Amino acid sequence: MSLAKMAVRWGVTHAMPRAALRRAADTGDLQARLFTESAETPTLDLTGLFDEIHARGPIIRGKYSYLVSHHSVVRDVLTSQDVRAGVDNADGVLGRLGTWSVSNHLHPVEPPSLLATEPPEHTRYRKLVTRVFTARAVENLRTRTEEIAADLLDALEQRARAGEEVDLVQAYCSLLPVTVIAEILGVPDHERHKVLTLGTAAAPSLDLGMPWRQFRDTDRALGEFDAWLGDHLAALKENPGDNLLSKLVAAREDGVGLNDKELRATAGLVLAAGFETTVNLLGNGIALLREHPEQLDKVRQDPSLWAGTVDEVLRFDPPVLLTGRTTVRDTEIAGKPVRAGSLVTTLLAGANRDPGVFDDPHTFDVTRPNAREHIAFSSGRHYCLGAALARMEGEIGLRALFDRFPDLSLRPGAAHRPTRILRGYEKLPARLT
Ligand code: HEM
């Protein structure tokens, strides 16, 4: 993309909304406050703000979008046929500038990404991907995930013996999912580091209101990532391996498969969606279990609680705080009329603390019977494609770590990532013995 186009794109999609949201925040607008408070202090616990939004009713109107946080309403919106995924609805001059300046390389929330398409395209992509990404395929990855976790823990054990303090995000939480995803995508060992770097650099692409430098760096990372994926897919076509991406390259629905751009978009999304989020699940889980030692004791005494513990972590501190939809026709949400073309922000993290669904929602409880009712994986046709994989990685990753290092203690210096929609740790220093 030329620098001029890039600057226009940044202006329309980041600088202007950011300035306007900042102004609106001063007037108390709740959506704007959500944006500014999460932007300025990513470590901030937004629970108080979610409670405030919840108390104001099932649907409230912010300056730029409606906000919904009640569990049933969030679910209704996400499963509605009256909305489409994505929030890019500006019309007039801004809309035309936005269309003109759209980047010509892949972006996780621009078509043909699954996250930005709707039926019939979405149905076709999703059918092809789920044909490859079956429950059986995920189950087959279980043993491999256990081996990967064990290898990483062996390396950590050596460092622990040397008395070193380790950053668990860097040395464990990020390496476990990236290694699993790299196997799914058939990425050779020597390129994994590159995938990790590009994935991390591209992560802020979901956020609104990025500063110019971050926008430029993220755009560059997405461009490099796209080019790398093109080369990688070409290599897999020549030499298909025993991996899910090779199977996706060959998959056909009524004789039609994914074209090159669709394949890059899908592989890129699986990589990006499957990696950053799971890193956050592991990091958030480690921190929560250390902050609540009595809960950790319960899972230790009854390891059958691990699966539920992962769901409770996802409920209590979800890696994806919110998502957005645009109404495609005049409709009603929670009994209120909403015009076509309106933006609706669905607060997944808010729904997960709905007192009407979860007793005592602000308590972290690994024995909670209905923790699995959380909406951390969204709902409806865009329901997370990797939910089973993420749960499996979360369970194995957390259990293996706490089994190997029962006395693990966190040290000062933990820090959250500066991303806003994705929430998780960037650094989690620990002493392992
Ligand atoms: C804890 C880990 C994870 C969380 C919290 C998470 C969360 C989500 C959420 C909230 C969405 C839907 C967003 C929306 O409705 O707008 C989503 C979609 C998606 N996720 Fe995940 N995810 C996780 C792990 C994974 C993994 C491991 C993979 C891949 C292997 C993956 C692949 C995808 C894909 C491809 C979509 C798009 C589905 C569609 O639009 O049809 N995710 N995820």
CSV table of C-alpha atoms and ligand atoms in Angstrom, one decimal:
chain,number,residue,atom,x,y,z
A,1,MET,CA,0.0,0.0,0.0
A,2,SER,CA,1.3,3.5,-0.8
A,3,LEU,CA,2.1,5.7,2.1
A,4,ALA,CA,-0.7,8.1,1.1
A,5,LYS,CA,-3.2,5.4,1.0
A,6,MET,CA,-2.0,4.0,4.3
A,7,ALA,CA,-2.3,7.5,5.9
A,8,VAL,CA,-5.9,7.8,4.6
A,9,ARG,CA,-6.7,4.4,5.9
A,10,TRP,CA,-5.3,5.2,9.3
A,11,GLY,CA,-7.1,8.5,9.4
A,12,VAL,CA,-10.5,7.0,8.6
A,13,THR,CA,-10.3,3.8,10.6
A,14,HIS,CA,-8.2,4.8,13.6
A,15,ALA,CA,-7.3,8.5,14.1
A,16,MET,CA,-10.8,10.0,13.6
A,17,PRO,CA,-12.8,7.4,15.6
A,18,ARG,CA,-10.2,7.7,18.3
A,19,ALA,CA,-10.4,11.5,18.6
A,20,ALA,CA,-14.2,11.3,18.5
A,21,LEU,CA,-14.4,8.5,21.2
A,22,ARG,CA,-12.0,10.5,23.4
A,23,ARG,CA,-14.3,13.5,23.2
A,24,ALA,CA,-17.4,11.4,23.9
A,25,ALA,CA,-15.7,9.8,26.9
A,26,ASP,CA,-15.5,13.2,28.5
A,27,THR,CA,-19.3,13.3,28.4
A,28,GLY,CA,-19.6,10.0,30.1
A,29,ASP,CA,-20.6,7.9,27.0
A,30,LEU,CA,-20.1,4.3,28.2
A,31,GLN,CA,-18.8,2.9,24.9
A,32,ALA,CA,-16.3,5.7,24.7
A,33,ARG,CA,-15.2,5.1,28.2
A,34,LEU,CA,-14.8,1.4,27.5
A,35,PHE,CA,-12.5,2.4,24.6
A,36,THR,CA,-10.5,5.0,26.4
A,37,GLU,CA,-10.1,3.2,29.7
A,38,SER,CA,-9.0,0.0,28.0
A,39,ALA,CA,-6.6,1.9,25.7
A,40,GLU,CA,-5.0,3.9,28.4
A,41,THR,CA,-4.5,1.2,31.0
A,42,PRO,CA,-4.6,-2.3,29.5
A,43,THR,CA,-4.0,-3.8,32.9
A,44,LEU,CA,-7.2,-2.2,34.2
A,45,ASP,CA,-9.8,-4.5,35.5
A,46,LEU,CA,-12.9,-3.4,33.5
A,47,THR,CA,-15.3,-5.4,35.6
A,48,GLY,CA,-16.7,-2.2,37.3
A,49,LEU,CA,-17.4,-0.7,33.9
A,50,PHE,CA,-19.1,-3.9,32.6
A,51,ASP,CA,-21.3,-3.9,35.7
A,52,GLU,CA,-22.2,-0.3,35.1
A,53,ILE,CA,-23.2,-1.1,31.5
A,54,HIS,CA,-25.1,-4.2,32.6
A,55,ALA,CA,-27.1,-2.1,35.2
A,56,ARG,CA,-28.1,0.4,32.5
A,57,GLY,CA,-30.2,-2.3,30.8
A,58,PRO,CA,-30.2,-5.0,28.1
A,59,ILE,CA,-29.3,-2.5,25.3
A,60,ILE,CA,-27.8,0.9,25.6
A,61,ARG,CA,-27.0,3.4,23.0
A,62,GLY,CA,-23.4,4.7,22.9
A,63,LYS,CA,-22.2,7.5,20.6
A,64,TYR,CA,-21.0,5.1,17.9
A,65,SER,CA,-22.7,1.8,18.6
A,66,TYR,CA,-25.3,0.1,20.7
A,67,LEU,CA,-23.8,-1.9,23.6
A,68,VAL,CA,-25.2,-5.2,24.8
A,69,SER,CA,-23.9,-7.2,27.8
A,70,HIS,CA,-26.8,-9.3,29.1
A,71,HIS,CA,-26.0,-12.9,28.4
A,72,SER,CA,-29.3,-13.7,26.5
A,73,VAL,CA,-29.1,-10.5,24.4
A,74,VAL,CA,-25.5,-11.0,23.4
A,75,ARG,CA,-26.4,-14.5,22.3
A,76,ASP,CA,-29.5,-13.3,20.4
A,77,VAL,CA,-27.4,-10.7,18.5
A,78,LEU,CA,-24.7,-13.2,17.7
A,79,THR,CA,-27.1,-15.7,16.4
A,80,SER,CA,-29.4,-13.2,14.6
A,81,GLN,CA,-29.9,-13.3,10.8
A,82,ASP,CA,-30.4,-9.5,11.0
A,83,VAL,CA,-26.8,-8.7,11.6
A,84,ARG,CA,-23.5,-9.3,9.8
A,85,ALA,CA,-20.1,-9.6,11.3
A,86,GLY,CA,-17.9,-6.6,11.3
A,87,VAL,CA,-18.4,-2.9,12.1
A,88,ASP,CA,-17.2,-1.0,9.1
A,89,ASN,CA,-20.4,0.8,8.1
A,90,ALA,CA,-19.4,4.4,7.4
A,91,ASP,CA,-21.1,5.8,4.4
A,92,GLY,CA,-20.7,9.0,2.4
A,93,VAL,CA,-17.2,10.4,1.9
A,94,LEU,CA,-15.7,8.5,4.8
A,95,GLY,CA,-17.1,5.2,3.5
A,96,ARG,CA,-15.7,5.9,0.0
A,97,LEU,CA,-12.3,6.8,1.4
A,98,GLY,CA,-12.4,3.7,3.5
A,99,THR,CA,-13.1,1.5,0.4
A,100,TRP,CA,-10.5,3.3,-1.7
A,101,SER,CA,-7.8,2.9,0.9
A,102,VAL,CA,-8.5,-0.8,1.8
A,103,SER,CA,-5.3,-2.7,2.0
A,104,ASN,CA,-4.6,-5.2,-0.7
A,105,HIS,CA,-3.1,-7.8,1.6
A,106,LEU,CA,-4.9,-10.0,4.1
A,107,HIS,CA,-6.5,-8.7,7.2
A,108,PRO,CA,-8.2,-10.9,9.9
A,109,VAL,CA,-11.3,-8.8,9.8
A,110,GLU,CA,-11.6,-8.1,6.1
A,111,PRO,CA,-13.0,-10.5,3.5
A,112,PRO,CA,-12.4,-13.3,2.6
A,113,SER,CA,-11.6,-13.9,6.3
A,114,LEU,CA,-14.2,-16.1,7.9
A,115,LEU,CA,-14.6,-13.4,10.5
A,116,ALA,CA,-15.7,-10.9,7.9
A,117,THR,CA,-17.9,-12.9,5.6
A,118,GLU,CA,-21.5,-14.0,5.8
A,119,PRO,CA,-23.5,-16.7,4.0
A,120,PRO,CA,-23.3,-17.9,1.3
A,121,GLU,CA,-19.5,-17.4,1.2
A,122,HIS,CA,-19.1,-17.9,4.9
A,123,THR,CA,-21.1,-21.2,4.8
A,124,ARG,CA,-18.9,-22.5,2.0
A,125,TYR,CA,-15.6,-21.6,3.7
A,126,ARG,CA,-16.8,-22.9,7.0
A,127,LYS,CA,-18.0,-26.3,5.6
A,128,LEU,CA,-14.6,-26.8,4.0
A,129,VAL,CA,-12.7,-25.9,7.1
A,130,THR,CA,-14.8,-28.0,9.4
A,131,ARG,CA,-14.4,-30.9,7.1
A,132,VAL,CA,-10.7,-30.9,8.0
A,133,PHE,CA,-10.9,-29.5,11.5
A,134,THR,CA,-12.9,-32.3,12.9
A,135,ALA,CA,-13.3,-33.3,16.6
A,136,ARG,CA,-11.2,-36.4,15.7
A,137,ALA,CA,-8.4,-34.3,14.2
A,138,VAL,CA,-8.3,-32.3,17.5
A,139,GLU,CA,-8.3,-35.4,19.6
A,140,ASN,CA,-5.4,-36.8,17.5
A,141,LEU,CA,-3.5,-33.6,18.5
A,142,ARG,CA,-3.9,-34.3,22.2
A,143,THR,CA,-0.9,-36.7,22.5
A,144,ARG,CA,1.2,-34.4,20.5
A,145,THR,CA,0.2,-31.4,22.7
A,146,GLU,CA,1.2,-33.4,25.8
A,147,GLU,CA,4.6,-34.1,24.2
A,148,ILE,CA,5.1,-30.5,23.3
A,149,ALA,CA,4.2,-29.3,26.8
A,150,ALA,CA,6.5,-31.9,28.3
A,151,ASP,CA,9.4,-30.8,26.1
A,152,LEU,CA,8.9,-27.1,27.0
A,153,LEU,CA,8.7,-28.1,30.7
A,154,ASP,CA,12.0,-30.0,30.5
A,155,ALA,CA,13.6,-26.9,29.2
A,156,LEU,CA,12.1,-24.9,31.9
A,157,GLU,CA,13.2,-27.4,34.5
A,158,GLN,CA,16.8,-26.9,33.5
A,159,ARG,CA,16.5,-23.2,33.9
A,160,ALA,CA,14.7,-23.6,37.2
A,161,ARG,CA,17.6,-25.8,38.5
A,162,ALA,CA,20.0,-23.0,37.6
A,163,GLY,CA,17.9,-20.8,39.9
A,164,GLU,CA,16.7,-18.6,37.0
A,165,GLU,CA,13.6,-16.6,37.0
A,166,VAL,CA,11.6,-17.3,33.8
A,167,ASP,CA,9.0,-15.4,31.9
A,168,LEU,CA,6.2,-17.9,31.5
A,169,VAL,CA,4.5,-16.1,28.6
A,170,GLN,CA,7.6,-16.1,26.5
A,171,ALA,CA,8.9,-19.6,27.6
A,172,TYR,CA,5.7,-21.5,27.8
A,173,CYS,CA,2.3,-19.9,27.1
A,174,SER,CA,3.2,-18.6,23.7
A,175,LEU,CA,5.4,-21.6,22.6
A,176,LEU,CA,2.8,-24.3,23.3
A,177,PRO,CA,0.0,-22.9,21.0
A,178,VAL,CA,2.4,-21.7,18.3
A,179,THR,CA,4.0,-25.1,18.1
A,180,VAL,CA,0.6,-26.9,17.9
A,181,ILE,CA,-0.7,-24.4,15.3
A,182,ALA,CA,2.5,-24.7,13.3
A,183,GLU,CA,2.0,-28.5,13.1
A,184,ILE,CA,-1.6,-28.0,12.0
A,185,LEU,CA,-0.4,-25.6,9.3
A,186,GLY,CA,2.6,-27.8,8.4
A,187,VAL,CA,5.1,-25.1,9.2
A,188,PRO,CA,8.7,-26.4,9.3
A,189,ASP,CA,10.5,-26.1,12.6
A,190,HIS,CA,13.0,-23.5,11.4
A,191,GLU,CA,10.2,-21.1,10.4
A,192,ARG,CA,8.3,-21.3,13.7
A,193,HIS,CA,10.1,-18.4,15.2
A,194,LYS,CA,9.1,-16.2,12.2
A,195,VAL,CA,5.5,-17.2,12.6
A,196,LEU,CA,5.6,-16.3,16.2
A,197,THR,CA,7.1,-12.9,15.5
A,198,LEU,CA,4.6,-12.1,12.7
A,199,GLY,CA,1.7,-13.3,14.7
A,200,THR,CA,2.6,-11.1,17.6
A,201,ALA,CA,3.2,-8.1,15.4
A,202,ALA,CA,-0.2,-8.6,13.6
A,203,ALA,CA,-2.2,-9.0,16.9
A,204,PRO,CA,-3.2,-5.4,17.4
A,205,SER,CA,-4.9,-5.4,13.9
A,206,LEU,CA,-8.2,-6.1,15.7
A,207,ASP,CA,-8.1,-2.8,17.7
A,208,LEU,CA,-9.7,0.4,16.8
A,209,GLY,CA,-7.8,3.7,17.3
A,210,MET,CA,-4.2,2.5,16.8
A,211,PRO,CA,-1.5,5.2,16.9
A,212,TRP,CA,0.1,5.8,13.5
A,213,ARG,CA,3.4,4.0,14.2
A,214,GLN,CA,1.6,0.9,15.5
A,215,PHE,CA,-0.8,0.9,12.5
A,216,ARG,CA,2.1,1.2,10.1
A,217,ASP,CA,4.1,-1.6,11.8
A,218,THR,CA,1.0,-3.9,12.0
A,219,ASP,CA,0.2,-3.3,8.4
A,220,ARG,CA,3.8,-4.1,7.4
A,221,ALA,CA,3.7,-7.3,9.5
A,222,LEU,CA,0.4,-8.3,7.9
A,223,GLY,CA,1.9,-7.8,4.4
A,224,GLU,CA,5.0,-9.9,5.3
A,225,PHE,CA,2.8,-12.5,6.8
A,226,ASP,CA,0.6,-12.7,3.7
A,227,ALA,CA,3.7,-13.0,1.4
A,228,TRP,CA,5.1,-15.8,3.7
A,229,LEU,CA,1.8,-17.6,3.6
A,230,GLY,CA,1.7,-17.5,-0.2
A,231,ASP,CA,5.2,-19.1,-0.3
A,232,HIS,CA,4.3,-21.6,2.3
A,233,LEU,CA,1.1,-22.7,0.5
A,234,ALA,CA,2.9,-23.0,-2.8
A,235,ALA,CA,5.4,-25.3,-1.0
A,236,LEU,CA,2.6,-27.4,0.5
A,237,LYS,CA,0.9,-27.7,-2.9
A,238,GLU,CA,4.1,-29.1,-4.3
A,239,ASN,CA,4.8,-31.4,-1.3
A,240,PRO,CA,1.6,-32.0,0.7
A,241,GLY,CA,2.3,-33.3,4.2
A,242,ASP,CA,0.3,-35.0,6.9
A,243,ASN,CA,-1.1,-31.8,8.3
A,244,LEU,CA,-4.5,-30.1,8.3
A,245,LEU,CA,-3.6,-27.3,6.0
A,246,SER,CA,-2.5,-29.7,3.3
A,247,LYS,CA,-5.9,-31.4,3.7
A,248,LEU,CA,-7.6,-28.0,3.4
A,249,VAL,CA,-5.7,-27.3,0.2
A,250,ALA,CA,-7.2,-30.5,-1.3
A,251,ALA,CA,-10.7,-30.2,0.3
A,252,ARG,CA,-13.6,-29.8,-2.1
A,253,GLU,CA,-17.3,-29.0,-1.6
A,254,ASP,CA,-19.4,-29.8,-4.6
A,255,GLY,CA,-16.2,-30.1,-6.6
A,256,VAL,CA,-15.1,-26.6,-5.5
A,257,GLY,CA,-12.2,-25.8,-3.1
A,258,LEU,CA,-10.7,-22.6,-1.7
A,259,ASN,CA,-8.8,-20.4,-4.1
A,260,ASP,CA,-5.4,-19.1,-3.2
A,261,LYS,CA,-6.6,-15.9,-1.5
A,262,GLU,CA,-9.2,-17.8,0.5
A,263,LEU,CA,-6.7,-20.4,1.6
A,264,ARG,CA,-4.2,-17.7,2.7
A,265,ALA,CA,-7.1,-15.9,4.6
A,266,THR,CA,-8.2,-19.1,6.3
A,267,ALA,CA,-4.7,-20.3,7.2
A,268,GLY,CA,-3.8,-16.8,8.4
A,269,LEU,CA,-6.9,-16.6,10.5
A,270,VAL,CA,-6.4,-20.0,12.0
A,271,LEU,CA,-2.9,-19.0,12.9
A,272,ALA,CA,-3.7,-15.6,14.3
A,273,ALA,CA,-7.0,-16.6,16.0
A,274,GLY,CA,-5.6,-19.8,17.3
A,275,PHE,CA,-2.4,-18.4,18.7
A,276,GLU,CA,-2.8,-15.1,20.4
A,277,THR,CA,-6.0,-16.1,22.2
A,278,THR,CA,-4.7,-19.4,23.5
A,279,VAL,CA,-1.5,-17.6,24.8
A,280,ASN,CA,-3.9,-15.4,26.8
A,281,LEU,CA,-6.0,-18.3,28.0
A,282,LEU,CA,-2.8,-20.0,29.5
A,283,GLY,CA,-1.5,-16.7,31.0
A,284,ASN,CA,-4.8,-15.7,32.4
A,285,GLY,CA,-5.2,-19.2,33.8
A,286,ILE,CA,-1.8,-19.3,35.5
A,287,ALA,CA,-2.4,-15.9,37.1
A,288,LEU,CA,-5.9,-16.7,38.3
A,289,LEU,CA,-4.9,-20.0,39.8
A,290,ARG,CA,-1.9,-18.4,41.6
A,291,GLU,CA,-4.1,-15.6,42.9
A,292,HIS,CA,-6.6,-18.2,44.2
A,293,PRO,CA,-4.5,-20.9,45.8
A,294,GLU,CA,-7.5,-22.6,47.4
A,295,GLN,CA,-9.0,-23.1,43.9
A,296,LEU,CA,-5.7,-24.5,42.7
A,297,ASP,CA,-5.7,-27.0,45.6
A,298,LYS,CA,-9.2,-28.1,44.7
A,299,VAL,CA,-8.1,-29.0,41.1
A,300,ARG,CA,-5.0,-30.7,42.4
A,301,GLN,CA,-7.0,-32.9,44.7
A,302,ASP,CA,-9.5,-33.7,41.9
A,303,PRO,CA,-7.9,-33.5,38.5
A,304,SER,CA,-11.2,-34.2,36.9
A,305,LEU,CA,-11.9,-30.5,37.6
A,306,TRP,CA,-9.3,-29.4,35.0
A,307,ALA,CA,-11.7,-29.2,32.1
A,308,GLY,CA,-14.2,-27.1,34.1
A,309,THR,CA,-11.3,-25.0,35.4
A,310,VAL,CA,-10.4,-24.0,31.8
A,311,ASP,CA,-14.0,-22.9,31.2
A,312,GLU,CA,-14.1,-20.9,34.4
A,313,VAL,CA,-10.9,-19.1,33.3
A,314,LEU,CA,-12.5,-18.4,30.0
A,315,ARG,CA,-15.6,-17.1,31.8
A,316,PHE,CA,-13.8,-15.0,34.4
A,317,ASP,CA,-11.1,-13.5,32.3
A,318,PRO,CA,-11.9,-14.1,28.6
A,319,PRO,CA,-9.1,-13.6,26.0
A,320,VAL,CA,-11.5,-11.8,23.7
A,321,LEU,CA,-13.4,-9.1,25.5
A,322,LEU,CA,-15.9,-8.1,22.9
A,323,THR,CA,-16.9,-8.4,19.2
A,324,GLY,CA,-19.1,-6.3,16.9
A,325,ARG,CA,-21.9,-6.7,14.5
A,326,THR,CA,-23.7,-4.4,12.0
A,327,THR,CA,-27.5,-4.7,11.5
A,328,VAL,CA,-28.4,-5.4,7.8
A,329,ARG,CA,-32.1,-4.4,8.1
A,330,ASP,CA,-34.3,-2.6,10.6
A,331,THR,CA,-34.7,-5.0,13.5
A,332,GLU,CA,-35.4,-5.2,17.2
A,333,ILE,CA,-32.9,-6.0,19.9
A,334,ALA,CA,-34.1,-6.7,23.4
A,335,GLY,CA,-37.5,-5.3,22.3
A,336,LYS,CA,-36.0,-2.0,21.1
A,337,PRO,CA,-36.1,-0.9,17.5
A,338,VAL,CA,-32.7,-0.7,15.9
A,339,ARG,CA,-32.2,0.8,12.4
A,340,ALA,CA,-30.4,-1.0,9.5
A,341,GLY,CA,-26.7,-0.1,9.4
A,342,SER,CA,-26.3,0.3,13.2
A,343,LEU,CA,-23.3,-1.0,15.0
A,344,VAL,CA,-23.8,-3.3,18.0
A,345,THR,CA,-20.9,-4.1,20.3
A,346,THR,CA,-21.4,-7.4,22.1
A,347,LEU,CA,-19.6,-7.5,25.4
A,348,LEU,CA,-18.5,-11.2,25.8
A,349,ALA,CA,-16.8,-10.4,29.0
A,350,GLY,CA,-19.9,-8.6,30.3
A,351,ALA,CA,-22.2,-11.6,29.4
A,352,ASN,CA,-19.8,-13.9,31.2
A,353,ARG,CA,-20.5,-12.0,34.5
A,354,ASP,CA,-24.3,-11.9,34.1
A,355,PRO,CA,-25.7,-12.5,37.6
A,356,GLY,CA,-28.9,-13.9,36.0
A,357,VAL,CA,-26.9,-16.8,34.6
A,358,PHE,CA,-23.9,-17.2,36.9
A,359,ASP,CA,-24.4,-17.2,40.7
A,360,ASP,CA,-22.0,-14.9,42.4
A,361,PRO,CA,-20.4,-14.0,39.0
A,362,HIS,CA,-17.4,-12.2,40.3
A,363,THR,CA,-16.1,-15.2,42.2
A,364,PHE,CA,-13.6,-17.4,40.5
A,365,ASP,CA,-14.8,-20.9,41.3
A,366,VAL,CA,-13.4,-24.0,39.6
A,367,THR,CA,-16.3,-26.1,40.6
A,368,ARG,CA,-18.9,-23.8,39.0
A,369,PRO,CA,-21.4,-26.2,37.5
A,370,ASN,CA,-22.4,-24.0,34.5
A,371,ALA,CA,-19.0,-22.3,33.7
A,372,ARG,CA,-19.3,-23.8,30.2
A,373,GLU,CA,-22.2,-21.5,29.4
A,374,HIS,CA,-19.8,-18.6,29.0
A,375,ILE,CA,-19.7,-16.8,25.6
A,376,ALA,CA,-15.9,-16.4,25.4
A,377,PHE,CA,-16.0,-18.3,22.1
A,378,SER,CA,-18.8,-16.2,20.7
A,379,SER,CA,-22.0,-17.9,19.4
A,380,GLY,CA,-23.9,-18.5,16.2
A,381,ARG,CA,-22.4,-19.0,12.8
A,382,HIS,CA,-19.1,-17.4,13.8
A,383,TYR,CA,-18.7,-19.5,16.9
A,384,CYS,CA,-15.0,-20.2,17.4
A,385,LEU,CA,-13.8,-22.9,15.1
A,386,GLY,CA,-10.9,-23.7,17.4
A,387,ALA,CA,-12.9,-24.0,20.7
A,388,ALA,CA,-12.3,-27.7,21.1
A,389,LEU,CA,-8.6,-27.2,20.4
A,390,ALA,CA,-8.3,-24.3,22.7
A,391,ARG,CA,-10.0,-26.1,25.6
A,392,MET,CA,-7.7,-29.1,25.0
A,393,GLU,CA,-4.5,-26.9,24.9
A,394,GLY,CA,-5.7,-25.0,28.0
A,395,GLU,CA,-6.3,-28.1,30.0
A,396,ILE,CA,-3.1,-29.9,29.0
A,397,GLY,CA,-1.0,-26.7,29.3
A,398,LEU,CA,-2.2,-25.6,32.7
A,399,ARG,CA,-2.3,-29.1,34.2
A,400,ALA,CA,1.2,-30.1,33.0
A,401,LEU,CA,2.7,-26.8,34.3
A,402,PHE,CA,1.2,-27.1,37.8
A,403,ASP,CA,1.9,-30.8,38.0
A,404,ARG,CA,5.6,-30.3,37.1
A,405,PHE,CA,6.1,-27.2,39.3
A,406,PRO,CA,3.7,-27.4,42.3
A,407,ASP,CA,5.5,-24.6,44.0
A,408,LEU,CA,5.5,-22.2,41.1
A,409,SER,CA,5.3,-18.6,42.3
A,410,LEU,CA,4.7,-15.4,40.4
A,411,ARG,CA,7.2,-12.6,40.8
A,412,PRO,CA,6.7,-8.9,40.5
A,413,GLY,CA,6.8,-7.5,37.0
A,414,ALA,CA,3.7,-9.1,35.4
A,415,ALA,CA,2.4,-7.0,32.5
A,416,HIS,CA,-0.6,-7.1,30.2
A,417,ARG,CA,-0.4,-6.8,26.4
A,418,PRO,CA,-1.3,-3.3,25.0
A,419,THR,CA,-4.0,-4.8,22.9
A,420,ARG,CA,-7.6,-3.8,23.7
A,421,ILE,CA,-9.9,-6.4,22.4
A,422,LEU,CA,-7.6,-9.3,23.1
A,423,ARG,CA,-6.8,-9.4,26.8
A,424,GLY,CA,-3.9,-11.3,28.3
A,425,TYR,CA,-0.4,-11.1,29.7
A,426,GLU,CA,2.7,-10.0,27.9
A,427,LYS,CA,5.0,-10.9,30.7
A,428,LEU,CA,4.5,-13.3,33.7
A,429,PRO,CA,7.8,-13.7,35.6
A,430,ALA,CA,7.9,-16.7,37.8
A,431,ARG,CA,10.1,-18.8,40.1
A,432,LEU,CA,9.5,-22.4,39.5
A,433,THR,CA,10.8,-24.1,42.6
B,1,HEM,C1,-8.9,-19.5,24.2
B,1,HEM,C2,-8.7,-19.5,22.9
B,1,HEM,C3,-9.7,-18.8,21.9
B,1,HEM,C4,-10.7,-17.9,22.1
B,1,HEM,C5,-11.1,-17.2,23.4
B,1,HEM,C6,-11.3,-17.6,20.8
B,1,HEM,C7,-12.3,-16.8,20.6
B,1,HEM,C8,-13.0,-16.6,19.4
B,1,HEM,C9,-14.1,-15.7,19.2
B,1,HEM,C10,-14.8,-14.8,20.3
B,1,HEM,C11,-14.5,-15.9,17.9
B,1,HEM,C12,-15.7,-15.2,17.2
B,1,HEM,C13,-15.6,-13.7,17.0
B,1,HEM,C14,-16.9,-13.1,16.5
B,1,HEM,O1,-17.9,-13.7,16.7
B,1,HEM,O2,-16.8,-12.0,16.0
B,1,HEM,C15,-13.6,-16.8,17.3
B,1,HEM,C16,-13.7,-17.2,16.0
B,1,HEM,C17,-12.7,-18.0,15.4
B,1,HEM,N1,-11.7,-18.7,16.0
B,1,HEM,FE1,-11.3,-18.7,18.0
B,1,HEM,N2,-10.7,-18.5,19.9
B,1,HEM,C18,-9.7,-19.2,20.5
B,1,HEM,C19,-8.9,-20.2,20.0
B,1,HEM,C20,-8.9,-20.5,18.6
B,1,HEM,C21,-8.1,-21.5,18.0
B,1,HEM,C22,-7.1,-22.4,18.8
B,1,HEM,C23,-8.4,-21.5,16.7
B,1,HEM,C24,-7.8,-22.3,15.6
B,1,HEM,C25,-7.3,-23.3,15.5
B,1,HEM,C26,-9.4,-20.5,16.5
B,1,HEM,C27,-9.9,-20.2,15.2
B,1,HEM,C28,-11.0,-19.3,15.0
B,1,HEM,C29,-11.6,-19.1,13.7
B,1,HEM,C30,-11.1,-19.6,12.4
B,1,HEM,C31,-12.7,-18.2,14.0
B,1,HEM,C32,-13.6,-17.6,12.9
B,1,HEM,C33,-14.9,-18.5,12.8
B,1,HEM,C34,-15.9,-17.8,11.9
B,1,HEM,O3,-16.0,-16.6,11.8
B,1,HEM,O4,-16.7,-18.6,11.4
B,1,HEM,N3,-9.7,-19.9,17.7
B,1,HEM,N4,-12.7,-17.3,18.2
